[in-house]
Amino acid sequence: MCGITGYVGCRQATPLLINALKKLEYRGYDSAGIAVLDAGEITVRKAKGMLKVLEQRLAGETLSGTVGIGHTRWATHGEPSDGNAHPHTNVSGTIAVVHNGIIENYARLKDWLAERGAAFRSQTDTEVIAHLINYYYKGDLLHAVLQALRRLEGSYALGVLCRDFPDRLVAVRKDSPLVVGKGQDETFIASDVPALLEHTREVYYPDDGEIAVLYRDRVDFFAGEGEKVSRATQRVEWDVGAAEKGGYAHFMLKEIHEQPKALADTLRPHIAGTDGHKDIFFEELCLDDFKTAGRIVIVACGTAWHAGIVAKYAFEHFARLPVEADVASEYRYRSPVSRPADLFIAVSQSGETADTLAAARLAKRSAAKVLAVTNVVGSTLAREADRVVYTRAGPEIAVASTKAFTTQLMCLYLLALKAGQLRGTVSADDYQAYIAELEAIPAKAETALKAKESLQKCAARHFNKAKVFFMGRQFDYAASLECALKLKEISYTHSEAFAAGELKHGPIALVDERTLAVTLATQRGLFDKIASNVAELKSRGAAALIITQDAGGYFAQCGDETVVIPDVRDAFSPLLSVIPAQLFAYYCAVQRGNDPDKPRNLAKSVTVE
Ligand code: F6R
């Protein structure tokens, strides 16, 4: 949570910082601020509210300076307010700091510093960092930062300015993301690549605990004890337009529409051969892992966890492998039983989610092989895992995940099919048929998007429902979990997912005429059962919307409204059935006057617990 940025160069820093913060606003948006260094003075401007409030405050004033730092906040310690917004400074305002993460021992440090004369002006954990660097500062900024870091417990990505060094910016990362960009006579820091894309594609990914000192023409890196280390730049392949709205009203709508391409991009590198003789390849993997695996353990959070649940059904179906799909925050704090033949898969769009990283580290300690499925090259998860498979969704800016989910599914389906082939649980003919089906998915996703207008009308009818329940069986249940999450996070409607077979065991007590029941009905062998469930809900007053691939009309009489997705094998249906639900959630949010890209209380990347 929180986004940080920084600039050292020849151009005016203020517009560049604001622009970068716009790209990072998805990480937090309760307040924002910048600090610019010029003529031996650090000037700080900050404001509660979205970035545009800060922009309004800056309008009409010229904040000159070619070195600066910026921050967009998702509050952890201290309510959203001007005072708690970053940057924070020492008492004399000669040192300014922006921070993403949490300083766990800040209360103790605050007391210690207060006893030594530091006067605190905010309730944040971050402010202690500025005072601590000031305490150790005797003319050598790098030394002071190193000393301060030794006292900090927790996670942080930091940008530090010091009045005495107008040519540089110091940045540090530990358990929080940080990218350093190298342009022509200018350097940058940011919490995420999209903030840099406009200026450079040459980036460094500092290691955990590393310090970067940025000058206009170079970046020096130091390890935790202050010893200089060398780092090479890596080239980012994402295109600039990927981080722009491109004519869509919101990033979320754009990203929903990008799914056909993202799915094709994710699939393409893994398929080779001619029709009837195709194969799935994972050059980045040791496929023996799948032959010898006794069990697969999948950990992830939120949407990525839902992808993990779909994958559980897929691995069991195609590869006959037992799978546990666990929420990372639960996995890390219980006493998980690991077995030598476990294969551990961590799924994370950002590759920076604190709980997922912690669970993956725990698994590594138990000697399990960790395979990461992530969207971000150079992310912490990608670097720490034994093996990585990348989703090729491109940058996902909207807080609510859409294309990351379907591309995660694509990767996981490919892995499950490959495991099935290797283990002899999928016949050669079926294997070819399944590959052909996956290759057809991007075009079918394009067709599924055509239901957009009817879903917009459907949202206009139902956006005010008191509760929306999603239900399904098998793969439909797994997909329902994601559909319900999408709706709740951006429309703030109470929505839940139920395994349809569980209805009579409790949830049906909640159903009344204020309820919309959305049923995912794509599992052909279970049509009769799910139709009975719909009838049970309707007879208790619920309005019924059915999402099904059955164009033959089985469900035509069953629900009040039916959304038909393209014909698809039962096992692959989540790749398509989630698309109408994403659109429905989007239009409900718009109907309710919410900003779907920046839902309240949420931030995209949960890098703190
Ligand atoms: C929901 C959403 C979150 C993320 C979760 C994990 O739309 O975006 O639930 O899926 O925070 O994030 P990653 O995948 O980055 O680990």
PDB file of C-alpha atoms and ligand atoms in Angstrom, residues 301-304 347-351 353 356 399-401 408 485-486 489 604 606, ligand 1:
ATOM      1  CA  CYS A 301      -4.727 -13.780  -1.377  1.00  0.00           C
ATOM      2  CA  GLY A 302      -7.995 -12.357  -2.653  1.00  0.00           C
ATOM      3  CA  THR A 303      -8.560 -12.771  -6.348  1.00  0.00           C
ATOM      4  CA  ALA A 304      -5.342 -14.743  -6.744  1.00  0.00           C
ATOM      5  CA  VAL A 347      -0.006 -16.925  -7.091  1.00  0.00           C
ATOM      6  CA  SER A 348       0.267 -13.134  -7.019  1.00  0.00           C
ATOM      7  CA  GLN A 349      -0.354 -10.473  -9.617  1.00  0.00           C
ATOM      8  CA  SER A 350       2.014  -7.985  -7.988  1.00  0.00           C
ATOM      9  CA  GLY A 351       4.481 -10.484  -6.574  1.00  0.00           C
ATOM     10  CA  THR A 353       1.739  -9.242  -1.340  1.00  0.00           C
ATOM     11  CA  THR A 356       1.880 -14.504   0.003  1.00  0.00           C
ATOM     12  CA  VAL A 399      -7.656  -1.848  -7.828  1.00  0.00           C
ATOM     13  CA  ALA A 400     -10.147  -4.602  -8.647  1.00  0.00           C
ATOM     14  CA  SER A 401      -8.335  -7.373 -10.425  1.00  0.00           C
ATOM     15  CA  GLN A 408      -3.626 -16.555 -13.766  1.00  0.00           C
ATOM     16  CA  LEU A 485     -15.589 -10.343  -4.552  1.00  0.00           C
ATOM     17  CA  LYS A 486     -15.690  -8.120  -7.659  1.00  0.00           C
ATOM     18  CA  GLU A 489     -15.234  -4.430  -3.567  1.00  0.00           C
ATOM     19  CA  LYS A 604      -4.140  -2.612  -4.906  1.00  0.00           C
ATOM     20  CA  VAL A 606      -1.170  -5.167   0.079  1.00  0.00           C
TER      21      VAL A 606
HETATM   22  C1  F6R B   1      -9.237  -8.027  -5.720  1.00  0.00           C
HETATM   23  C2  F6R B   1      -7.796  -7.863  -5.622  1.00  0.00           C
HETATM   24  C3  F6R B   1      -7.112  -8.411  -4.434  1.00  0.00           C
HETATM   25  C4  F6R B   1      -5.788  -9.054  -4.854  1.00  0.00           C
HETATM   26  C5  F6R B   1      -5.011  -9.508  -3.614  1.00  0.00           C
HETATM   27  C6  F6R B   1      -3.736 -10.219  -3.988  1.00  0.00           C
HETATM   28  O1  F6R B   1      -9.754  -7.490  -6.893  1.00  0.00           O
HETATM   29  O2  F6R B   1      -7.179  -7.280  -6.483  1.00  0.00           O
HETATM   30  O3  F6R B   1      -7.916  -9.313  -3.758  1.00  0.00           O
HETATM   31  O4  F6R B   1      -6.062 -10.140  -5.680  1.00  0.00           O
HETATM   32  O5  F6R B   1      -4.714  -8.399  -2.834  1.00  0.00           O
HETATM   33  O6  F6R B   1      -2.897  -9.407  -4.741  1.00  0.00           O
HETATM   34  P1  F6R B   1      -1.701 -10.032  -5.559  1.00  0.00           P
HETATM   35  O7  F6R B   1      -2.279 -10.878  -6.635  1.00  0.00           O
HETATM   36  O8  F6R B   1      -0.949  -8.853  -6.092  1.00  0.00           O
HETATM   37  O9  F6R B   1      -0.897 -10.853  -4.607  1.00  0.00           O
END
